[in-house]
Short mmCIF file of C-alpha atoms and ligand atoms in Angstrom, two decimals:
data_model
loop_
_atom_site.label_atom_id
_atom_site.label_comp_id
_atom_site.label_asym_id
_atom_site.label_seq_id
_atom_site.Cartn_x
_atom_site.Cartn_y
_atom_site.Cartn_z
CA MET A 163 179.56 127.87 57.48
CA ARG A 164 179.70 130.94 54.26
CA HIS A 165 180.51 127.91 51.95
CA GLU A 166 176.88 126.35 53.30
CA PHE A 167 174.96 129.02 52.27
CA THR A 168 176.97 130.43 48.89
CA SER A 169 177.27 127.20 47.49
CA SER A 170 174.19 126.31 45.03
CA SER A 171 175.55 122.61 44.13
CA SER A 172 174.10 120.65 46.93
CA PRO A 173 170.67 118.88 46.12
CA ALA A 174 168.90 120.69 49.08
CA ASP A 175 170.01 124.17 47.36
CA ARG A 176 168.94 123.07 44.08
CA ARG A 177 165.50 122.20 44.93
CA LEU A 178 164.89 125.51 46.69
CA ASN A 179 166.11 127.20 43.81
CA ALA A 180 163.97 125.31 41.61
CA LEU A 181 161.09 125.95 44.02
CA ILE A 182 161.67 129.42 43.98
CA ARG A 183 161.86 129.52 40.40
CA HIS A 184 158.51 127.68 39.96
CA LEU A 185 156.71 129.66 42.28
CA ALA A 186 157.99 133.05 40.66
CA THR A 187 156.93 131.79 37.11
CA ALA A 188 153.75 130.44 38.12
CA SER A 189 152.74 133.60 40.09
CA ILE A 190 153.68 135.91 37.08
CA GLN A 191 151.89 133.81 34.46
CA SER A 192 148.98 133.38 36.81
CA GLY A 193 148.54 136.76 37.34
CA THR A 194 148.52 136.14 41.28
CA ALA A 195 151.45 138.35 41.82
CA VAL A 196 149.34 141.38 40.34
CA ALA A 197 146.36 140.45 41.29
CA PHE A 198 146.54 140.30 44.90
CA SER A 199 144.67 143.12 47.10
CA PRO A 200 143.32 142.88 50.66
CA THR A 201 139.79 143.61 49.01
CA SER A 202 140.40 140.59 46.68
CA SER A 203 140.78 138.35 49.22
CA PHE A 204 138.25 139.17 51.29
CA HIS A 205 135.62 139.03 48.45
CA GLY A 206 137.40 137.31 45.56
CA ASP A 207 138.26 133.42 45.75
CA SER A 208 141.01 132.20 48.09
CA ILE A 209 144.43 132.62 47.22
CA PHE A 210 145.04 129.00 47.90
CA SER A 211 141.59 127.81 45.46
CA HIS A 212 144.39 126.20 43.05
CA VAL A 213 144.99 123.66 45.86
CA VAL A 214 143.65 120.40 44.77
CA LEU A 215 142.29 118.07 47.59
CA ALA A 216 145.39 115.20 48.40
CA PRO A 217 144.01 111.60 48.75
CA GLU A 218 144.31 110.21 51.99
CA ASP A 219 147.34 108.31 53.17
CA PRO A 220 147.32 104.66 51.68
CA ILE A 221 148.03 103.36 55.34
CA LEU A 222 147.19 105.92 58.14
CA GLY A 223 144.11 107.15 55.69
CA VAL A 224 142.51 103.26 56.59
CA THR A 225 142.20 104.46 60.15
CA VAL A 226 140.52 107.33 58.87
CA ALA A 227 137.81 105.62 57.48
CA TYR A 228 137.63 103.15 60.41
CA ASN A 229 136.78 105.57 62.49
CA LYS A 230 133.83 106.92 60.36
CA ASP A 231 132.55 103.51 60.32
CA PRO A 232 129.68 103.33 62.70
CA SER A 233 129.36 99.32 62.74
CA PRO A 234 130.17 97.37 66.51
CA VAL A 235 131.71 94.43 64.53
CA LYS A 236 134.47 96.89 62.91
CA LEU A 237 137.95 95.84 62.75
CA ASN A 238 141.06 97.85 61.82
CA LEU A 239 143.63 95.65 60.56
CA GLY A 240 145.37 98.49 58.76
CA VAL A 241 148.32 100.25 60.73
CA GLY A 242 150.38 97.84 62.19
CA ALA A 243 149.68 99.09 65.80
CA TYR A 244 149.61 96.36 68.25
CA ARG A 245 146.19 95.53 70.20
CA THR A 246 145.41 93.57 73.44
CA GLU A 247 142.92 90.36 73.20
CA GLU A 248 140.44 92.81 74.00
CA GLY A 249 141.47 95.02 71.08
CA LYS A 250 142.75 97.99 73.29
CA PRO A 251 146.16 99.84 72.61
CA LEU A 252 148.92 98.64 74.97
CA VAL A 253 151.15 100.72 77.29
CA LEU A 254 153.69 98.61 78.43
CA ASN A 255 154.13 98.12 82.23
CA VAL A 256 157.91 98.98 81.91
CA VAL A 257 156.69 102.28 80.33
CA ARG A 258 154.38 103.31 82.79
CA LYS A 259 156.90 102.39 85.22
CA ALA A 260 159.56 105.07 83.46
CA GLU A 261 157.36 107.20 83.31
CA GLN A 262 156.29 107.66 86.91
CA MET A 263 159.97 107.77 87.91
CA LEU A 264 160.55 110.44 85.04
CA LEU A 265 157.67 112.39 86.70
CA ASN A 266 158.80 111.80 90.46
CA ASP A 267 162.25 113.41 89.33
CA ARG A 268 161.88 116.76 90.47
CA ALA A 269 165.36 117.49 89.00
CA ARG A 270 164.01 116.87 85.31
CA VAL A 271 163.66 119.94 83.46
CA LYS A 272 162.27 121.17 79.88
CA GLU A 273 165.17 122.75 78.58
CA TYR A 274 166.46 122.30 74.91
CA LEU A 275 168.03 119.16 74.58
CA PRO A 276 171.38 119.05 72.04
CA ILE A 277 170.78 118.78 68.53
CA VAL A 278 171.74 115.36 68.39
CA GLY A 279 169.48 114.66 71.66
CA ILE A 280 170.20 112.64 74.82
CA ALA A 281 173.47 111.15 74.78
CA ASP A 282 172.64 108.00 76.89
CA PHE A 283 169.82 107.09 74.68
CA ASN A 284 172.05 107.44 71.56
CA LYS A 285 174.63 105.00 73.12
CA LEU A 286 172.18 102.54 74.62
CA SER A 287 170.30 102.34 71.07
CA ALA A 288 173.55 101.68 69.42
CA LYS A 289 174.21 99.08 71.71
CA LEU A 290 171.01 97.28 71.41
CA ILE A 291 170.96 97.18 67.49
CA LEU A 292 174.56 96.42 67.49
CA GLY A 293 175.36 94.03 70.28
CA ALA A 294 176.84 95.30 73.83
CA ASP A 295 179.83 93.51 72.61
CA SER A 296 180.23 95.25 69.33
CA PRO A 297 184.01 96.02 68.34
CA ALA A 298 182.29 99.07 66.01
CA ILE A 299 181.03 100.68 69.18
CA GLN A 300 184.36 99.91 71.73
CA GLU A 301 186.43 101.89 68.87
CA ASN A 302 183.88 104.98 68.85
CA ARG A 303 183.32 104.59 64.93
CA VAL A 304 179.65 104.73 65.57
CA THR A 305 177.55 107.91 65.89
CA THR A 306 174.09 107.90 66.90
CA VAL A 307 171.33 110.77 66.88
CA GLN A 308 168.32 110.99 68.12
CA CYS A 309 165.12 111.45 65.54
CA LEU A 310 161.64 111.74 65.38
CA SER A 311 161.09 107.92 65.24
CA GLY A 312 161.70 105.58 62.34
CA THR A 313 160.58 107.82 59.82
CA GLY A 314 162.49 110.69 60.98
CA SER A 315 165.60 108.63 61.31
CA LEU A 316 165.15 107.31 57.65
CA ARG A 317 164.96 111.06 56.20
CA VAL A 318 167.51 112.55 58.17
CA GLY A 319 170.09 109.75 56.89
CA ALA A 320 168.82 110.27 53.31
CA GLU A 321 169.00 114.16 53.49
CA PHE A 322 172.79 113.52 54.64
CA MET A 323 173.08 110.97 52.08
CA ALA A 324 172.06 113.41 49.14
CA ARG A 325 174.38 116.05 50.21
CA HIS A 326 177.58 114.06 51.29
CA TYR A 327 177.51 110.89 49.30
CA HIS A 328 178.61 110.22 45.73
CA GLN A 329 176.10 108.07 44.59
CA LYS A 330 172.46 109.19 44.68
CA THR A 331 170.44 106.16 44.11
CA ILE A 332 168.93 104.25 46.47
CA TYR A 333 167.25 100.64 45.49
CA ILE A 334 164.32 99.84 47.52
CA PRO A 335 162.68 96.12 47.81
CA GLN A 336 159.58 95.74 45.50
CA PRO A 337 157.28 95.59 47.19
CA THR A 338 158.19 97.62 50.61
CA TRP A 339 156.53 100.27 53.27
CA GLY A 340 154.82 102.72 51.30
CA ASN A 341 156.98 105.70 52.89
CA HIS A 342 159.99 104.44 51.87
CA PRO A 343 160.05 106.00 48.14
CA LYS A 344 158.18 109.15 49.49
CA ILE A 345 161.19 109.90 51.96
CA PHE A 346 163.85 109.19 49.97
CA THR A 347 162.66 111.37 46.80
CA LEU A 348 161.96 113.89 48.89
CA ALA A 349 165.41 113.86 50.29
CA GLY A 350 166.67 114.08 46.91
CA LEU A 351 167.58 110.86 46.24
CA SER A 352 166.77 108.83 43.30
CA VAL A 353 164.95 105.87 43.67
CA LYS A 354 164.97 102.29 42.09
CA THR A 355 163.55 98.76 42.84
CA TYR A 356 164.96 95.65 43.62
CA ARG A 357 163.09 92.61 43.42
CA TYR A 358 162.04 91.28 46.53
CA TYR A 359 158.67 89.06 46.84
CA ASP A 360 157.14 86.19 44.64
CA PRO A 361 153.63 86.46 44.27
CA THR A 362 153.69 82.57 42.93
CA THR A 363 155.51 81.04 46.19
CA ARG A 364 154.42 83.98 48.37
CA GLY A 365 158.19 83.83 49.51
CA LEU A 366 161.46 85.88 48.47
CA ASN A 367 162.65 85.54 45.07
CA PHE A 368 166.20 85.50 46.06
CA GLN A 369 167.38 84.64 42.66
CA GLY A 370 165.81 88.70 41.39
CA LEU A 371 167.04 90.24 44.52
CA LEU A 372 170.61 88.72 43.72
CA GLU A 373 170.39 89.67 40.07
CA ASP A 374 169.00 93.27 40.75
CA LEU A 375 171.58 94.03 43.29
CA GLY A 376 174.34 92.55 41.24
CA SER A 377 173.54 94.75 38.42
CA ALA A 378 172.80 98.07 40.56
CA PRO A 379 176.02 100.55 39.79
CA SER A 380 178.96 100.40 42.03
CA GLY A 381 178.34 102.40 45.38
CA SER A 382 174.55 102.60 44.90
CA ILE A 383 172.59 102.44 48.48
CA VAL A 384 170.53 99.88 49.05
CA LEU A 385 167.64 99.68 52.03
CA LEU A 386 167.13 96.63 53.75
CA HIS A 387 164.34 96.00 55.99
CA ALA A 388 166.52 94.43 58.90
CA CYS A 389 164.01 91.79 60.06
CA ALA A 390 159.56 91.50 59.83
CA HIS A 391 159.90 93.01 56.01
CA ASN A 392 156.72 95.47 55.98
CA PRO A 393 154.50 94.23 54.10
CA THR A 394 155.45 90.93 52.98
CA GLY A 395 156.57 89.46 56.19
CA VAL A 396 159.14 87.32 54.04
CA ASP A 397 162.69 87.89 55.43
CA PRO A 398 166.01 86.32 54.15
CA THR A 399 167.18 83.31 55.81
CA LEU A 400 170.41 83.88 57.65
CA GLN A 401 172.88 82.44 54.73
CA GLN A 402 170.73 84.29 52.19
CA TRP A 403 171.43 87.54 54.28
CA GLU A 404 175.38 86.20 54.18
CA GLN A 405 174.97 85.89 50.15
CA ILE A 406 173.75 89.30 50.18
CA ARG A 407 176.25 90.83 52.59
CA GLN A 408 178.92 89.63 50.03
CA LEU A 409 177.43 90.50 47.10
CA MET A 410 176.75 94.07 48.73
CA ARG A 411 180.44 94.27 49.92
CA SER A 412 181.93 93.26 46.77
CA LYS A 413 180.36 96.05 44.62
CA ALA A 414 180.46 98.53 47.55
CA LEU A 415 176.92 98.94 47.78
CA LEU A 416 175.95 101.01 50.96
CA PRO A 417 173.50 99.23 53.19
CA PHE A 418 171.04 101.07 55.08
CA PHE A 419 168.77 99.21 57.36
CA ASP A 420 165.36 100.11 58.21
CA SER A 421 164.74 98.48 61.99
CA ALA A 422 161.28 99.29 62.90
CA TYR A 423 160.15 95.87 64.26
CA GLN A 424 163.39 94.49 66.15
CA GLY A 425 162.16 91.84 68.70
CA PHE A 426 158.76 91.74 66.87
CA ALA A 427 159.63 89.00 64.47
CA SER A 428 161.19 86.64 66.92
CA GLY A 429 160.32 87.73 70.07
CA SER A 430 164.09 88.10 70.63
CA LEU A 431 166.12 91.39 70.42
CA ASP A 432 169.36 89.68 69.55
CA GLN A 433 168.13 87.36 66.72
CA ASP A 434 165.74 90.03 65.07
CA ALA A 435 169.31 92.14 64.91
CA GLN A 436 171.37 89.71 63.42
CA SER A 437 170.87 90.85 59.75
CA VAL A 438 172.56 94.45 60.80
CA ARG A 439 175.10 92.69 63.26
CA MET A 440 176.30 90.74 60.08
CA PHE A 441 176.86 93.60 58.16
CA VAL A 442 178.86 95.35 61.20
CA ALA A 443 180.92 92.41 61.98
CA ASP A 444 182.80 92.98 58.35
CA SER A 445 183.84 96.52 59.40
CA GLY A 446 182.33 97.97 56.43
CA GLU A 447 180.46 101.10 56.97
CA CYS A 448 176.05 101.32 57.07
CA PHE A 449 173.51 103.25 58.13
CA VAL A 450 170.60 102.06 60.29
CA ALA A 451 167.47 103.69 61.37
CA GLN A 452 165.78 102.50 64.47
CA SER A 453 162.08 102.86 65.86
CA TYR A 454 160.91 102.36 69.36
CA ALA A 455 157.13 102.87 67.99
CA LYS A 456 156.31 99.09 67.96
CA ASN A 457 158.83 97.50 70.28
CA MET A 458 158.26 99.35 73.21
CA GLY A 459 154.80 100.77 72.03
CA LEU A 460 155.76 104.02 72.08
CA TYR A 461 154.04 105.15 68.42
CA GLY A 462 153.07 108.97 69.09
CA GLU A 463 156.22 109.45 71.33
CA ARG A 464 158.00 109.45 68.25
CA VAL A 465 161.25 107.84 69.02
CA GLY A 466 164.04 107.02 67.28
CA ALA A 467 167.67 106.83 66.38
CA LEU A 468 170.04 107.18 63.28
CA SER A 469 173.45 105.43 63.76
CA VAL A 470 176.12 105.42 60.85
CA VAL A 471 178.78 102.95 61.14
CA CYS A 472 181.95 104.21 60.14
CA LYS A 473 185.50 102.85 59.01
CA THR A 474 187.16 105.12 61.61
CA ALA A 475 186.21 107.26 64.89
CA ASP A 476 187.27 110.49 63.06
CA VAL A 477 185.15 109.87 60.15
CA ALA A 478 182.13 109.17 62.66
CA SER A 479 182.71 112.53 64.30
CA ARG A 480 182.72 114.57 61.24
CA ILE A 481 179.51 112.93 60.09
CA GLU A 482 178.25 113.75 63.45
CA SER A 483 178.85 117.38 62.98
CA GLN A 484 177.22 116.90 59.42
CA LEU A 485 174.10 115.32 60.85
CA LYS A 486 173.61 118.28 63.03
CA LEU A 487 173.53 120.54 60.11
CA VAL A 488 170.69 118.79 58.64
CA ILE A 489 168.85 118.15 61.75
CA ARG A 490 169.08 122.00 62.94
CA PRO A 491 166.96 123.27 60.27
CA MET A 492 164.61 120.75 60.21
CA PHE A 493 163.33 120.16 63.55
CA SER A 494 166.13 121.87 65.85
CA ASN A 495 166.24 119.17 68.40
CA PRO A 496 164.40 116.28 69.37
CA PRO A 497 161.72 116.01 72.07
CA ILE A 498 162.64 114.73 75.34
CA HIS A 499 159.84 112.49 76.86
CA GLY A 500 160.07 109.41 74.73
CA ALA A 501 163.52 108.90 74.69
CA SER A 502 164.13 109.66 78.49
CA ILE A 503 161.88 106.72 78.65
CA VAL A 504 163.64 104.52 76.20
CA ALA A 505 166.75 105.40 78.34
CA THR A 506 165.33 104.68 81.41
CA ILE A 507 164.52 100.99 80.38
CA LEU A 508 167.67 100.79 78.59
CA LYS A 509 170.14 101.42 81.47
CA ASP A 510 168.23 99.74 83.70
CA SER A 511 168.86 95.80 83.78
CA ASN A 512 165.69 94.70 85.69
CA MET A 513 163.55 97.17 83.51
CA PHE A 514 165.18 96.16 80.65
CA ARG A 515 164.60 92.41 81.63
CA GLU A 516 160.91 93.18 82.17
CA TRP A 517 160.59 95.01 78.68
CA THR A 518 162.06 91.99 76.68
CA ILE A 519 159.43 89.73 78.93
CA GLU A 520 156.49 92.29 77.82
CA LEU A 521 157.89 92.11 74.23
CA LYS A 522 158.11 88.52 73.50
CA ALA A 523 154.50 88.36 75.05
CA MET A 524 153.49 90.64 72.17
CA ALA A 525 155.04 88.81 69.45
CA ASP A 526 153.81 85.57 70.63
CA ARG A 527 150.29 86.83 70.72
CA ILE A 528 150.91 87.79 67.18
CA ILE A 529 152.56 84.37 66.74
CA SER A 530 149.26 82.63 67.85
CA MET A 531 146.89 85.05 65.96
CA ARG A 532 148.91 83.67 62.96
CA LYS A 533 147.98 79.98 63.56
CA GLN A 534 144.26 80.87 64.76
CA LEU A 535 143.38 82.71 61.41
CA PHE A 536 145.05 79.48 59.58
CA ASP A 537 143.02 77.07 61.37
CA ALA A 538 139.83 79.30 60.96
CA LEU A 539 140.46 79.24 57.00
CA ARG A 540 141.29 75.63 57.06
CA THR A 541 138.11 74.81 58.93
CA ARG A 542 136.11 76.67 56.82
CA GLY A 543 137.74 74.54 53.53
CA THR A 544 138.55 77.93 52.05
CA PRO A 545 140.18 77.46 48.80
CA GLY A 546 144.04 78.41 48.30
CA ASP A 547 146.78 77.37 50.31
CA TRP A 548 147.40 79.36 53.26
CA SER A 549 150.35 78.45 54.94
CA HIS A 550 152.01 81.66 54.06
CA ILE A 551 149.95 82.94 56.91
CA ILE A 552 152.20 80.94 59.05
CA LYS A 553 155.56 80.99 57.54
CA GLN A 554 155.45 84.86 57.41
CA ILE A 555 156.80 86.76 60.50
CA GLY A 556 156.36 90.28 62.19
CA MET A 557 153.43 92.38 62.09
CA PHE A 558 151.94 91.57 58.74
CA THR A 559 150.27 88.83 57.02
CA PHE A 560 150.59 89.67 53.33
CA THR A 561 147.45 87.71 52.32
CA GLY A 562 147.35 87.91 48.38
CA LEU A 563 143.51 88.82 48.69
CA ASN A 564 143.54 91.66 45.69
CA SER A 565 142.23 95.00 45.83
CA LYS A 566 138.44 94.00 44.93
CA GLN A 567 138.47 91.34 47.55
CA VAL A 568 139.70 93.92 50.54
CA GLU A 569 137.20 96.21 49.04
CA PHE A 570 134.56 93.78 49.46
CA MET A 571 135.74 92.81 52.54
CA THR A 572 135.80 96.59 54.16
CA ARG A 573 132.12 96.85 52.07
CA GLU A 574 130.43 93.85 53.86
CA TYR A 575 131.99 92.85 56.65
CA ASN A 576 133.69 96.46 57.80
CA ILE A 577 137.01 94.77 58.19
CA TYR A 578 139.74 97.69 57.13
CA MET A 579 143.15 96.82 55.50
CA THR A 580 145.42 98.50 52.82
CA SER A 581 144.30 97.69 49.34
CA ASP A 582 147.45 95.72 48.83
CA GLY A 583 145.79 93.07 50.96
CA ARG A 584 147.96 93.63 54.05
CA ILE A 585 146.60 92.84 57.54
CA SER A 586 148.33 93.82 60.41
CA MET A 587 147.94 90.53 62.75
CA ALA A 588 148.59 92.58 65.73
CA GLY A 589 145.18 94.31 65.39
CA LEU A 590 143.39 90.50 65.43
CA SER A 591 142.47 88.82 68.74
CA SER A 592 140.96 85.59 69.36
CA LYS A 593 137.49 87.16 69.56
CA THR A 594 137.60 88.88 65.95
CA VAL A 595 139.57 86.29 64.26
CA SER A 596 136.32 84.00 63.12
CA HIS A 597 134.88 87.55 61.76
CA LEU A 598 137.71 87.84 59.58
CA ALA A 599 138.10 84.17 58.49
CA ASP A 600 134.47 84.66 57.27
CA ALA A 601 135.28 87.66 55.31
CA ILE A 602 138.26 86.24 53.94
CA HIS A 603 136.42 83.05 52.82
CA ALA A 604 133.34 85.22 51.38
CA ALA A 605 135.97 87.20 49.45
CA VAL A 606 137.69 84.55 47.89
CA THR A 607 134.84 82.20 47.01
CA ARG A 608 132.77 84.96 45.69
CA MET A 609 135.44 86.94 43.99
CA PRO A 610 137.92 84.45 42.88
N1 PLA B 38 159.82 101.24 58.73
C1 PLA B 38 159.07 100.65 58.22
C2 PLA B 38 159.37 99.15 57.48
C3 PLA B 38 157.75 100.31 58.98
O1 PLA B 38 156.67 99.80 58.96
C4 PLA B 38 156.93 101.79 59.75
C5 PLA B 38 156.13 102.38 59.98
C6 PLA B 38 158.30 102.82 60.08
C7 PLA B 38 159.21 102.63 59.44
C8 PLA B 38 157.82 103.92 60.58
O2 PLA B 38 157.82 103.79 61.88
P1 PLA B 38 157.75 104.99 62.82
O3 PLA B 38 158.16 106.35 62.39
O4 PLA B 38 156.17 105.24 63.45
O5 PLA B 38 158.74 104.89 63.79
N2 PLA B 38 154.70 101.56 59.56
C9 PLA B 38 153.37 101.12 60.00
C10 PLA B 38 152.69 102.82 60.34
C11 PLA B 38 153.29 100.67 61.31
C12 PLA B 38 153.35 103.76 59.49
O6 PLA B 38 152.59 103.36 57.82
O7 PLA B 38 153.13 104.57 59.88
C13 PLA B 38 152.71 100.75 58.87
O8 PLA B 38 151.57 100.05 59.29
O9 PLA B 38 153.13 100.20 58.12
#
């Protein structure tokens, strides 16, 4: 522990020292350190008057704008949050049932959890993503820690790598979820991209991907979307995954899977975990960040897990001890409620089955919305090939609409989406499809 505090070689320490130096210099230069007095703070400018107004988040800011719009026809297709056919947020029945059970259990208390969270939740989460028969789990080579949803799991994993992994460069797909570069940069990693999406085919740029990973320095970290790639909705085929695996293992590239949509791509939890399981089956090491936001509809409960699959049980337990040192000063220990819901559902075979049925229904509704939107554009004779709407998978369609067209649709049709042309299919319903198709048709014909 002593060593932890005195060493100045870790990236976290270096960042902290740089920040302290910067603040000290800035306050001397601007004179704020000397000028401060109780009187000047009452009558003069705020000591924070230099703080500039930050822009809204590119995804969550869409909801902020949507909430301000009084129009009755407004439609929020920004954030990836599931809505029912009635356009309402959905709490799964099985989640309500689990909550009721938890509520009825008078033995439950509100004590702090251990730093790594609920043991059952961690075991069951690893089983869910790696498979019940995973040798890695049986051989105790996996360590899992409960984190704050997918984002928190990614951040904890990244902080660990910045401290303990020899390569500090992470390759992320181009494009990717907008929060990825920020999470990894702030954790102290250096972010580079690999080619992923080809706008001309609206499919995977597989050649570009292989070339870029092929020329990445040996040992680099590679972020992979386990399924339902966000924002493109384009995933490699199983054969392509196998080629990616071989290439990455041959160059000792370290896979960091982001699994935020297990069950949402195909409707099957097992099928959507195949990419991850392929990389675990070869006995190599990897990181996996899981989120229960979408597949269990637990968005605001912030439930997720980080698993590290290691070569040996011994390494796994040492890594866990270090993950605790990352978590303790970050959020101390995770919250109880959401993870208790998940553990209750995962450990009861009937509830688990109920969950898979509700999950499949959500995935199917999204798939049906793809078909309906595609048909509606065809009926209107909207110029262009829209088959990518039904080919892409997961929560989003990457429409190919440009930022001007998006702006037009928001202004004229009160349809809210991210400026890259991504629409959340989960926010669409049979009732709103024609409004969206009208808007896309107008955008494409009036602003080609
Ligand atoms: N990873 C990917 C690929 C995601 O798309 C998201 C969420 C997360 C991780 C993190 O989710 P969590 O922390 O809530 O578990 N992406 C959303 C929401 C659905 C967001 O931007 O926060 C999106 O609209 O892209």
